[in-house]
JSON list of C-alpha atoms in Angstrom, two decimals:
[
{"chain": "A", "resi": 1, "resn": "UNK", "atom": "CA", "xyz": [24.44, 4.06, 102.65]},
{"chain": "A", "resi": 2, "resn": "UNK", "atom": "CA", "xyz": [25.46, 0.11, 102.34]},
{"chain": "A", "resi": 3, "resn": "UNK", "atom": "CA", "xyz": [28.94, -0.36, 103.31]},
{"chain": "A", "resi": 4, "resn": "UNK", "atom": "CA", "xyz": [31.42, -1.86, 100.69]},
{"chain": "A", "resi": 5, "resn": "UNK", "atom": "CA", "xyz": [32.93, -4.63, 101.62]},
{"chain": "A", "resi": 6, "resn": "UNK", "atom": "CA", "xyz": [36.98, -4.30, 102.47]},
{"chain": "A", "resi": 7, "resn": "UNK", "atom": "CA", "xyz": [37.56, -7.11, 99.71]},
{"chain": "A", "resi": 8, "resn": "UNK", "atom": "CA", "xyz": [36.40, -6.81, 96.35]},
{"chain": "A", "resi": 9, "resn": "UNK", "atom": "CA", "xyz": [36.84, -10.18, 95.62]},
{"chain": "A", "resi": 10, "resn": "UNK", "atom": "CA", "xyz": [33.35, -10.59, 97.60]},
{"chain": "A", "resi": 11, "resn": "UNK", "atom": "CA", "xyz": [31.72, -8.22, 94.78]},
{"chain": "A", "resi": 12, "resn": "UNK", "atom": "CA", "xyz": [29.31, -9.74, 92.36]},
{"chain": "A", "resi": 13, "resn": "UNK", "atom": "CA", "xyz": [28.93, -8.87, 88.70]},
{"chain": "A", "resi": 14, "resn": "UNK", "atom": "CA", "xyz": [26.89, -5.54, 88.74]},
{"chain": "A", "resi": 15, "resn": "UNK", "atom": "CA", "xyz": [27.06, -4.68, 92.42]},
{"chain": "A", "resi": 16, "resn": "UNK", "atom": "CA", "xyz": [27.07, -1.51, 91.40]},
{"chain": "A", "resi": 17, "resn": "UNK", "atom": "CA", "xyz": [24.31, -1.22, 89.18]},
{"chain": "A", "resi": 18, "resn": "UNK", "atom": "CA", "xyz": [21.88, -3.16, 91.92]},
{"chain": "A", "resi": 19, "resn": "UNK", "atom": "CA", "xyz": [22.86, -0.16, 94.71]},
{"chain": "A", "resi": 20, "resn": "UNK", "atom": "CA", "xyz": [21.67, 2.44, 91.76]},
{"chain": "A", "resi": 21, "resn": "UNK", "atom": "CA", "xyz": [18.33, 0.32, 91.37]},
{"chain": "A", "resi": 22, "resn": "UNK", "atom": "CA", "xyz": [17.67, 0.27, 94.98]},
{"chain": "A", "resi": 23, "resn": "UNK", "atom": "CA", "xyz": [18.40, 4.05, 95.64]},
{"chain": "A", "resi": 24, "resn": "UNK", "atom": "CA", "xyz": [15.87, 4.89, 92.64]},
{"chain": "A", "resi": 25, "resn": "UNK", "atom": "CA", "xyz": [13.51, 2.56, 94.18]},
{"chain": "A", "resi": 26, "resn": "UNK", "atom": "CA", "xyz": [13.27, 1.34, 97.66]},
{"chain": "A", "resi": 27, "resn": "UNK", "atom": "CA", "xyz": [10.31, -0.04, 97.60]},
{"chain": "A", "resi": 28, "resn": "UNK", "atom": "CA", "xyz": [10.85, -3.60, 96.12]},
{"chain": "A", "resi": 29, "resn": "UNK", "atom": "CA", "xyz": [7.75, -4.76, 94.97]},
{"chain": "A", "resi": 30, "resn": "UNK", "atom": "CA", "xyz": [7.46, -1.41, 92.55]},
{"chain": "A", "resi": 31, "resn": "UNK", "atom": "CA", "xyz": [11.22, -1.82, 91.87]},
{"chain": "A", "resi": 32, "resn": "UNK", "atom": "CA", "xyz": [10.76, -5.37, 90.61]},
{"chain": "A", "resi": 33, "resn": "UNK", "atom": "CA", "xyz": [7.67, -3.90, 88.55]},
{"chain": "A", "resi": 34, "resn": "UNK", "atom": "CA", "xyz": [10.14, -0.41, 86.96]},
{"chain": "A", "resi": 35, "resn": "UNK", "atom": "CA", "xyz": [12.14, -3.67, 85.76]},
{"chain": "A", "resi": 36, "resn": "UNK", "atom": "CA", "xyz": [9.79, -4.59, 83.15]},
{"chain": "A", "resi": 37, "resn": "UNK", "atom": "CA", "xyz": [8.55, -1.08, 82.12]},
{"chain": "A", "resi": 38, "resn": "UNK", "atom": "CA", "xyz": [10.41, -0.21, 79.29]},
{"chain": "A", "resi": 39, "resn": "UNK", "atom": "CA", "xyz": [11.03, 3.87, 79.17]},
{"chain": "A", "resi": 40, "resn": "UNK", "atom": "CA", "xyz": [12.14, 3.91, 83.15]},
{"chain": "A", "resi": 41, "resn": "UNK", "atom": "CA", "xyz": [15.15, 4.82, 84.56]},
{"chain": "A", "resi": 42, "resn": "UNK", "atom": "CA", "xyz": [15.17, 1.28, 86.32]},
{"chain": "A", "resi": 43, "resn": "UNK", "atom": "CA", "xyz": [14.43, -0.76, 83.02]},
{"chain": "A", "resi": 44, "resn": "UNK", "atom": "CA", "xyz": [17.79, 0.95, 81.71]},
{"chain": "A", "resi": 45, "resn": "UNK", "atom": "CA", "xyz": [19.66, 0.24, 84.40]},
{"chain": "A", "resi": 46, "resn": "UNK", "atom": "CA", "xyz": [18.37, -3.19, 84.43]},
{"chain": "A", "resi": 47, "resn": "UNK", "atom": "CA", "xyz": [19.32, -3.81, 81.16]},
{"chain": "A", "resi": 48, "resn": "UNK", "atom": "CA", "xyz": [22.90, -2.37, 81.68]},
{"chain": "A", "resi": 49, "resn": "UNK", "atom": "CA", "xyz": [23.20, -5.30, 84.67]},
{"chain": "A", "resi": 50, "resn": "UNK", "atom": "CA", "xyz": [22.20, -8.00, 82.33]},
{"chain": "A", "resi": 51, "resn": "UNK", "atom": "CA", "xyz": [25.33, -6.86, 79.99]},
{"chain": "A", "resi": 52, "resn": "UNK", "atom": "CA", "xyz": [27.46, -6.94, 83.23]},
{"chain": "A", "resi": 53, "resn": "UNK", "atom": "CA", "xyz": [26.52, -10.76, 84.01]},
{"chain": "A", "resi": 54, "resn": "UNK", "atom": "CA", "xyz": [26.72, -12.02, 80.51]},
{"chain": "A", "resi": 55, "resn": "UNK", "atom": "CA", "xyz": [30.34, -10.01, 80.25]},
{"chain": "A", "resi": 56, "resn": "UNK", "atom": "CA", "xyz": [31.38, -11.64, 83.86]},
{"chain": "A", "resi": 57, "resn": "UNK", "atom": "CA", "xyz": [29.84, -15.20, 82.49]},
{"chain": "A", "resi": 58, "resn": "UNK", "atom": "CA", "xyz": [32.37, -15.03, 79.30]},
{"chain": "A", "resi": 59, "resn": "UNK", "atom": "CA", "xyz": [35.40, -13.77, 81.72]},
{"chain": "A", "resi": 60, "resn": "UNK", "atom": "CA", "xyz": [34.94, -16.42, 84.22]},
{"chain": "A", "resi": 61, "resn": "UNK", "atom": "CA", "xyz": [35.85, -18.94, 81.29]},
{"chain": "A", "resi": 62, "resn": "UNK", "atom": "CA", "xyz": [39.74, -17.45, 81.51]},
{"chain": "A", "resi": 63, "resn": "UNK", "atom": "CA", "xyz": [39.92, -19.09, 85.14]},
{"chain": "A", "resi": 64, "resn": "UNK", "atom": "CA", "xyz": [41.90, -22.08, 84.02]},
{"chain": "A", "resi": 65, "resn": "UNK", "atom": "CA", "xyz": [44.22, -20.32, 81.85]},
{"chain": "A", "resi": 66, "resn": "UNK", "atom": "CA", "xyz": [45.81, -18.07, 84.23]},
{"chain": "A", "resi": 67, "resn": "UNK", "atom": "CA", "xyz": [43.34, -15.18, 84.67]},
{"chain": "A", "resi": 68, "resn": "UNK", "atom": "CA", "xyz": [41.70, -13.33, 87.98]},
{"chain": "A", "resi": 69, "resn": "UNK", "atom": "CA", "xyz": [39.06, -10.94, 87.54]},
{"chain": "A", "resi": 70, "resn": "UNK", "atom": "CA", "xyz": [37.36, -7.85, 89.57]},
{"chain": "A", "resi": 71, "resn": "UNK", "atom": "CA", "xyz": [33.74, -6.90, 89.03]},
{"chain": "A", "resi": 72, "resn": "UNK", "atom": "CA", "xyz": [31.79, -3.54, 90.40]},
{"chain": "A", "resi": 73, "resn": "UNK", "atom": "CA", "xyz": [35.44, -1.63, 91.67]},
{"chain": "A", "resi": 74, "resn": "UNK", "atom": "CA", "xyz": [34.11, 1.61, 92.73]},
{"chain": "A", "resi": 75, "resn": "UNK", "atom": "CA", "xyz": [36.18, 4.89, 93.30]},
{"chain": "A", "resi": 76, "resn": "UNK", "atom": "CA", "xyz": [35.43, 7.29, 96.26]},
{"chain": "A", "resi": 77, "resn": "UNK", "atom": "CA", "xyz": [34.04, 9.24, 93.88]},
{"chain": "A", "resi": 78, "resn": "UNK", "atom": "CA", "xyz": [31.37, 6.59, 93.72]},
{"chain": "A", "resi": 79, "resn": "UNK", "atom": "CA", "xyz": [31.71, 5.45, 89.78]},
{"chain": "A", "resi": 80, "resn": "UNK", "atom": "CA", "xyz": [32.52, 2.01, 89.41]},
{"chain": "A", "resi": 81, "resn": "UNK", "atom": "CA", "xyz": [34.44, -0.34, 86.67]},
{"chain": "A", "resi": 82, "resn": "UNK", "atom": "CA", "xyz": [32.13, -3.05, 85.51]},
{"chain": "A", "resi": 83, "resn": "UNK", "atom": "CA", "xyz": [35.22, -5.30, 85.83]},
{"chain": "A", "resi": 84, "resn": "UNK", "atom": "CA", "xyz": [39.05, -5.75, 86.12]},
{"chain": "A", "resi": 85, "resn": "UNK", "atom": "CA", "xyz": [40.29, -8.65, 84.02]},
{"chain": "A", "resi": 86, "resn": "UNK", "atom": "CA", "xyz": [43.84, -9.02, 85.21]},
{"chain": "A", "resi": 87, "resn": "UNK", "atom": "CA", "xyz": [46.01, -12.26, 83.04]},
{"chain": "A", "resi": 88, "resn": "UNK", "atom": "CA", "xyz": [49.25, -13.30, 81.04]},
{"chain": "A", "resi": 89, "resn": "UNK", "atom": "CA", "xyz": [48.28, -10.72, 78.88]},
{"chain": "A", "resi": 90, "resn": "UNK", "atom": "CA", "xyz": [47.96, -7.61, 81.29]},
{"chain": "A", "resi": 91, "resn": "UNK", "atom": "CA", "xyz": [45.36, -5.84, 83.04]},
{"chain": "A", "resi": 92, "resn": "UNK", "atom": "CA", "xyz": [42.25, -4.86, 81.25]},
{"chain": "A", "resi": 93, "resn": "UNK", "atom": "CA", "xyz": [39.38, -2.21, 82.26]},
{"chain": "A", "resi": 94, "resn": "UNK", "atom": "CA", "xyz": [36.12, -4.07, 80.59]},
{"chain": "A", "resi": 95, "resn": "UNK", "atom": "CA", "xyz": [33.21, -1.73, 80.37]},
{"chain": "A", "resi": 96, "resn": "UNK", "atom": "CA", "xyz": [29.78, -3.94, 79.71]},
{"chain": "A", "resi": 97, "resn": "UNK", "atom": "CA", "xyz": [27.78, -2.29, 76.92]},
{"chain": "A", "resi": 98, "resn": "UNK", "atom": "CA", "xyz": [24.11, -3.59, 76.44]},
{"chain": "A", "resi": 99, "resn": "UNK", "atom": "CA", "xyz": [22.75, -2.48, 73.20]},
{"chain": "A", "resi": 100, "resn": "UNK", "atom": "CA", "xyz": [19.52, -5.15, 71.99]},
{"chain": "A", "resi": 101, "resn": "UNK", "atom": "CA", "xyz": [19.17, -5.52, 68.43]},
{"chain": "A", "resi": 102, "resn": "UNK", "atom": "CA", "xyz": [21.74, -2.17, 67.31]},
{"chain": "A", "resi": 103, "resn": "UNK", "atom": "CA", "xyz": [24.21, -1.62, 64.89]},
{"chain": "A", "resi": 104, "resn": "UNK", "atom": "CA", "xyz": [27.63, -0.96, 66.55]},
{"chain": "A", "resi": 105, "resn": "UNK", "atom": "CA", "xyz": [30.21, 0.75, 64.67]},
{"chain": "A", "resi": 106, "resn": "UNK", "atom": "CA", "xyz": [34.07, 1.39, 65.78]},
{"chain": "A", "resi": 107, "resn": "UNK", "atom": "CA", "xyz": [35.89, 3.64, 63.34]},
{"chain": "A", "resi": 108, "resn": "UNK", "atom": "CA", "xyz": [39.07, 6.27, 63.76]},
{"chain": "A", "resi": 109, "resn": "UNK", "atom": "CA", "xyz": [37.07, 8.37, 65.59]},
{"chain": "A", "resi": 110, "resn": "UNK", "atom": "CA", "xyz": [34.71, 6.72, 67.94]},
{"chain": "A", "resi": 111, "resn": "UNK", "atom": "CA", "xyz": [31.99, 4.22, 67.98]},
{"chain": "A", "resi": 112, "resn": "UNK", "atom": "CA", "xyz": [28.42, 4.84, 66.95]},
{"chain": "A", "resi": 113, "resn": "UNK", "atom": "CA", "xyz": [25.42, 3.23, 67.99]},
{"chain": "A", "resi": 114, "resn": "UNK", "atom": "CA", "xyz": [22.94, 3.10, 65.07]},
{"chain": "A", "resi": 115, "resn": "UNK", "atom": "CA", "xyz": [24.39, 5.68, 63.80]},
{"chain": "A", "resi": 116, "resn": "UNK", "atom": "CA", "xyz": [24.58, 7.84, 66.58]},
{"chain": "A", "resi": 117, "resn": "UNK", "atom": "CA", "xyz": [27.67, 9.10, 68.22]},
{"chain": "A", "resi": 118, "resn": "UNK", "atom": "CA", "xyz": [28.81, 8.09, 71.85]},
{"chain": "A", "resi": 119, "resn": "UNK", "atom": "CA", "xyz": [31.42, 8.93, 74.17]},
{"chain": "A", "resi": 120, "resn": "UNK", "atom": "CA", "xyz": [32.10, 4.81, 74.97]},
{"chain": "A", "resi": 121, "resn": "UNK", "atom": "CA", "xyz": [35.99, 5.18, 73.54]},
{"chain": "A", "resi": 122, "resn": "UNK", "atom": "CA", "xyz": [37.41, 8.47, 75.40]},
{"chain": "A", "resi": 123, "resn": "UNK", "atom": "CA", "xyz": [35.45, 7.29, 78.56]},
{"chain": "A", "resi": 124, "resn": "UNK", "atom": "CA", "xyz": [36.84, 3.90, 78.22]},
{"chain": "A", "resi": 125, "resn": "UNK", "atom": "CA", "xyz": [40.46, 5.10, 77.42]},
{"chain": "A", "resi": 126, "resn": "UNK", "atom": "CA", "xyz": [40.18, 8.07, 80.06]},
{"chain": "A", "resi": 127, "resn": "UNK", "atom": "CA", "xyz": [39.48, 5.01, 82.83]},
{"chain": "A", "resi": 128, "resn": "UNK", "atom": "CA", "xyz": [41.84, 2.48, 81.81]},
{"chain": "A", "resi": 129, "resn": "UNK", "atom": "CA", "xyz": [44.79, 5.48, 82.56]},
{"chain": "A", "resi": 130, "resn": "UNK", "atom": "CA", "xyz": [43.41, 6.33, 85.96]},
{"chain": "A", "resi": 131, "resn": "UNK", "atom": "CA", "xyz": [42.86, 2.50, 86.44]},
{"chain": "A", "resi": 132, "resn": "UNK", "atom": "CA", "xyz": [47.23, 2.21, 85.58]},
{"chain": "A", "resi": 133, "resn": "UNK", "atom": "CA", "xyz": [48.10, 5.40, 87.76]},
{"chain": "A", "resi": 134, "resn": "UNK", "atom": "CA", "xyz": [45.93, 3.55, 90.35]},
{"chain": "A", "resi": 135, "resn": "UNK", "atom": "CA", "xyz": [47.79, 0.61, 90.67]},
{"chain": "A", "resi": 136, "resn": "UNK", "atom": "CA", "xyz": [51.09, 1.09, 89.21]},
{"chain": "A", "resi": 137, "resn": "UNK", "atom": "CA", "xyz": [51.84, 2.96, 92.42]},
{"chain": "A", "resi": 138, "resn": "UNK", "atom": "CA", "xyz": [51.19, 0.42, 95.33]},
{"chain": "A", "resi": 139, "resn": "UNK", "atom": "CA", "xyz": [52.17, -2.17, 92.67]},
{"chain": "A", "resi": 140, "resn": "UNK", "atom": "CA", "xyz": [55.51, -1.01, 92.69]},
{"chain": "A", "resi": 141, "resn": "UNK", "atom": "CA", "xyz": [56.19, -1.36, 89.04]},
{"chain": "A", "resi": 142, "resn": "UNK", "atom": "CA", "xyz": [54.19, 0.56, 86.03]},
{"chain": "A", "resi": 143, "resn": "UNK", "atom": "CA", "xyz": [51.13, -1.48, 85.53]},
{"chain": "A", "resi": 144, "resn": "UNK", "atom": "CA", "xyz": [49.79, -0.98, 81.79]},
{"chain": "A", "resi": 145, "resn": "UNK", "atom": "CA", "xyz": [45.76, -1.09, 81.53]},
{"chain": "A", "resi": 146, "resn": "UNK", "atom": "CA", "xyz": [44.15, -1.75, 78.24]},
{"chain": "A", "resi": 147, "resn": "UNK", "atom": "CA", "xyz": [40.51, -0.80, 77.90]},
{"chain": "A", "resi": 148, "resn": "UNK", "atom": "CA", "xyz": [38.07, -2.91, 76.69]},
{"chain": "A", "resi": 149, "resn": "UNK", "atom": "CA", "xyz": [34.25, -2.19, 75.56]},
{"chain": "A", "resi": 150, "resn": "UNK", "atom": "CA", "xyz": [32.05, -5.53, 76.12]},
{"chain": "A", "resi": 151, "resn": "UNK", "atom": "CA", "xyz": [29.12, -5.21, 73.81]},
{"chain": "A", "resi": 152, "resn": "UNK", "atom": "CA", "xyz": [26.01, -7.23, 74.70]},
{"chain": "A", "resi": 153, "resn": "UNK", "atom": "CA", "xyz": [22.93, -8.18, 72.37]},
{"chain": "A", "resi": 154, "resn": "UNK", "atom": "CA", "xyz": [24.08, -6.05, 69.45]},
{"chain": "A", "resi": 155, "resn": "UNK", "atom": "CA", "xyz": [22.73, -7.13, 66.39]},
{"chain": "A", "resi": 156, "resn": "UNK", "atom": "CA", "xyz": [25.65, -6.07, 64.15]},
{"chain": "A", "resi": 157, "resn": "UNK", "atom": "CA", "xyz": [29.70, -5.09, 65.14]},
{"chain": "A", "resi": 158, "resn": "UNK", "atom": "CA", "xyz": [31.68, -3.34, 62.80]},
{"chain": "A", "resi": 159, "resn": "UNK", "atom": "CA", "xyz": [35.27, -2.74, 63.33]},
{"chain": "A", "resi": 160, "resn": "UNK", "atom": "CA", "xyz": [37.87, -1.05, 61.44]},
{"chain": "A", "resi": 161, "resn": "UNK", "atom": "CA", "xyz": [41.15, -1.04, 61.88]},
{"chain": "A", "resi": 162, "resn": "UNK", "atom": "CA", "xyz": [43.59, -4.21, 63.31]},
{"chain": "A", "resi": 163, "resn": "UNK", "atom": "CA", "xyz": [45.48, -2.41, 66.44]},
{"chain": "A", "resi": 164, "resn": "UNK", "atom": "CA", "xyz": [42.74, -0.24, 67.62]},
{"chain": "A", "resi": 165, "resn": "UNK", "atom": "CA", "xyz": [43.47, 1.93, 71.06]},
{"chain": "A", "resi": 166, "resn": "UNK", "atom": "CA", "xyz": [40.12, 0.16, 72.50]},
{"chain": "A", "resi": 167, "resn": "UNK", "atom": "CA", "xyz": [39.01, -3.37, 72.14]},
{"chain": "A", "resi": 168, "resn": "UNK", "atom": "CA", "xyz": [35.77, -3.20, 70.84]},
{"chain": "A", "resi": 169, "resn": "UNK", "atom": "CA", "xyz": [34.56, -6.47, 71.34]},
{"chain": "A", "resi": 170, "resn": "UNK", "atom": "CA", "xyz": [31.43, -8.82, 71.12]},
{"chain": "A", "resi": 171, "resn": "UNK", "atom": "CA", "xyz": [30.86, -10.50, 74.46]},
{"chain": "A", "resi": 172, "resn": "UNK", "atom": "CA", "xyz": [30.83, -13.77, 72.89]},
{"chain": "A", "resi": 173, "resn": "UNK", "atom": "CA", "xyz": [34.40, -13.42, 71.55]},
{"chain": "A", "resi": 174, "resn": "UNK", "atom": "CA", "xyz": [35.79, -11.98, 74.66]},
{"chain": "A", "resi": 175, "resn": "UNK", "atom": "CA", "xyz": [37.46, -14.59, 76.41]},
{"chain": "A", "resi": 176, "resn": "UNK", "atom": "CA", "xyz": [38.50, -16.03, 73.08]},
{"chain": "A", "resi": 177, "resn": "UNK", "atom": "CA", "xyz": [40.12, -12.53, 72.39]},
{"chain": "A", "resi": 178, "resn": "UNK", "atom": "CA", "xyz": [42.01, -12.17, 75.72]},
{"chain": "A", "resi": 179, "resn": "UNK", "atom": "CA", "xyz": [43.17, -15.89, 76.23]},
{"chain": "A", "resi": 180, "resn": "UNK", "atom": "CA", "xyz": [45.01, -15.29, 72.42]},
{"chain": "A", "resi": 181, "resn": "UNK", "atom": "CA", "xyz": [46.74, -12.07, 73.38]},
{"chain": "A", "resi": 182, "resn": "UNK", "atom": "CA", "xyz": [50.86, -12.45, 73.78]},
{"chain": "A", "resi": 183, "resn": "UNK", "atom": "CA", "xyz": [51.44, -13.11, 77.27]},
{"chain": "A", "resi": 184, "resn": "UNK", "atom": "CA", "xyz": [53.38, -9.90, 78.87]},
{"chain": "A", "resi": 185, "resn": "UNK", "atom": "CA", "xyz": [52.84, -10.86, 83.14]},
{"chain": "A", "resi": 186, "resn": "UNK", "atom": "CA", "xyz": [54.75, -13.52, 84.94]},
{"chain": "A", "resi": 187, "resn": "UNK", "atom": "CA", "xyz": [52.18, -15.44, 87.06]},
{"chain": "A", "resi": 188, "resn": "UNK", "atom": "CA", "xyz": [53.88, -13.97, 89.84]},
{"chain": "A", "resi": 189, "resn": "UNK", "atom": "CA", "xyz": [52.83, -10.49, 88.89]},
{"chain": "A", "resi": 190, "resn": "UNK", "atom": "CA", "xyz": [49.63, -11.26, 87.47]},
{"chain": "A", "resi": 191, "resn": "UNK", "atom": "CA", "xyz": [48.92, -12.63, 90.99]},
{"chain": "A", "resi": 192, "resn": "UNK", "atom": "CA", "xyz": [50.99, -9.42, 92.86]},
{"chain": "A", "resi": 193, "resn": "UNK", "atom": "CA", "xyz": [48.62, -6.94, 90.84]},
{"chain": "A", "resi": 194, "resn": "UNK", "atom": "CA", "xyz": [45.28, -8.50, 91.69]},
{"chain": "A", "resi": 195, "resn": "UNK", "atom": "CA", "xyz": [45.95, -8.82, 95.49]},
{"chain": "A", "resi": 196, "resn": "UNK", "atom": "CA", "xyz": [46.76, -5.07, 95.33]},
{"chain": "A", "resi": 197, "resn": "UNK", "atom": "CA", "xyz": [43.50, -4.64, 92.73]},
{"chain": "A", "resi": 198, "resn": "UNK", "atom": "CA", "xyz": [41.13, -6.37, 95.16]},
{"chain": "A", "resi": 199, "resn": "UNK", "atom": "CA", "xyz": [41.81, -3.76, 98.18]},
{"chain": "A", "resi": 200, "resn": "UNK", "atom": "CA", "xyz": [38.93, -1.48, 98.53]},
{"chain": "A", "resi": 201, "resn": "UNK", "atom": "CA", "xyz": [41.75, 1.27, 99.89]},
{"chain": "A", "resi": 202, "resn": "UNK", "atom": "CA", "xyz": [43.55, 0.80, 96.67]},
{"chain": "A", "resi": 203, "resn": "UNK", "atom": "CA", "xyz": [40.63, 2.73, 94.99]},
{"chain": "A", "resi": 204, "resn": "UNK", "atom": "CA", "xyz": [40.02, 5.57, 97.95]},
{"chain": "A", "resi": 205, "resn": "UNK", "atom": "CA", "xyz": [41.64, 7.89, 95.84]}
]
C-alpha cells in the first residue's frame, strides 16, 4: 500500500480517487484505456476526479482573501474528504459531486438527481460532525464544520429554501459563496485550525 505522506498539505486534488484507480487497475496502459469506456468502474471514478479538480480550481481563488484549503484527507478507516476549506468564515467539509448534463434538486428532505433520490445531504452532514469532533479536540476550542456539496457539470440546480443545513452549491459559484459569508475566525485561528487540519495523525482516529 502507498504510504501517505505525514503532511497533507503535499496532497493533490483527488489523491484519493487516483489510489482507487490504480488498485482497480494496475496495469496502466488498460487503466488509461477503462478511462474512456463509459459503463466501467474506472470511467466513474474518473469522472468523480474531474469534479474534485474543477472544485479545488474554484477554492484556490479564496487564497488572497484569507483562506487555506485541504484536499484528499483520509481517515484510518480509509474514506477520504474531497477537501477542507478552512477561512474567515469557518471550516467547511466540500464534497465534489460530478453529475454531466443532470437536473439537481435540493429540497426539505434531500437532494435528487434527475429525479432520483440520493444520500449526498445525511452523508455530507454526518462528515462535517465527525470532521468538528475531529478537530475541535487538538484545536483546543469547539471548531464548527459546515458541509458543503460541490456540484460539477450539472445542467440544472434547484434550491429551496435560504438557510439550508447543507450548501448545495454550483462549483462555479463556490468561491463567490464562501468569500461573502460573515467572517466568524480571527486569522489567528483560521491559521491555528489548519496547521492542526494538515497533520495526517490528526485524522488516525
Amino acid at each position: 500500500m502507498q504510504s501517505l505522506p505525514d503532511d497533507l498539505a503535499r496532497n493533490r486534488p483527488g489523491d484519493a480517487v487516483r489510489r482507487k484507480i490504480r488498485e482497480l487497475q494496475p496495469n496502466p496502459i488498460l487503466r488509461l484505456v477503462d478511462r474512456w469506456r463509459p459503463g466501467t468502474d474506472i470511467y466513474s471514478w474518473a469522472s468523480g476526479l474531474k469534479g474534485e479538480q474543477r472544485t479545488a480550481s474554484r477554492l484556490r481563488r479564496l487564497r488572497g482573501h484569507g483562506w487555506l484549503a485541504l484536499h484528499a484527507v483520509q481517515w484510518a478507516t480509509g474514506t477520504d474528504i474531497d477537501h477542507l476549506a478552512i477561512g474567515p468564515a469557518g471550516v467547511f467539509a466540500i464534497n465534489s459531486k460530478r453529475h454531466p448534463g443532470k437536473t439537481i434538486w435540493y429540497g426539505d428532505r434531500g437532494v435528487t438527481v434527475n429525479g432520483t433520490s440520493t444520500k449526498h445531504i445525511a452523508a455530507s452532514r454526518s462528515e462535517a460532525r465527525k470532521v468538528s469532533r475531529t478537530l475541535s479536540t487538538p484545536c483546543g476550542f469547539e471548531a464548527p464544520v459546515r458541509p458543503v456539496i460541490s456540484v460539477v457539470d450539472a445542467a440544472k440546480v434547484s434550491v429551496k429554501g435560504a438557510n439550508p443545513p447543507v450548501l448545495v452549491l454550483e462549483v462555479e459559484h463556490l468561491d463567490r459563496v464562501l468569500s461573502g459569508l460573515t467572517p466568524t475566525l480571527s486569522t489567528d485561528q483560521v491559521a491555528h485550525i489548519y496547521e492542526v487540519a494538515r497533520r495526517r495523525r490528526t485524522w488516525s482516529v
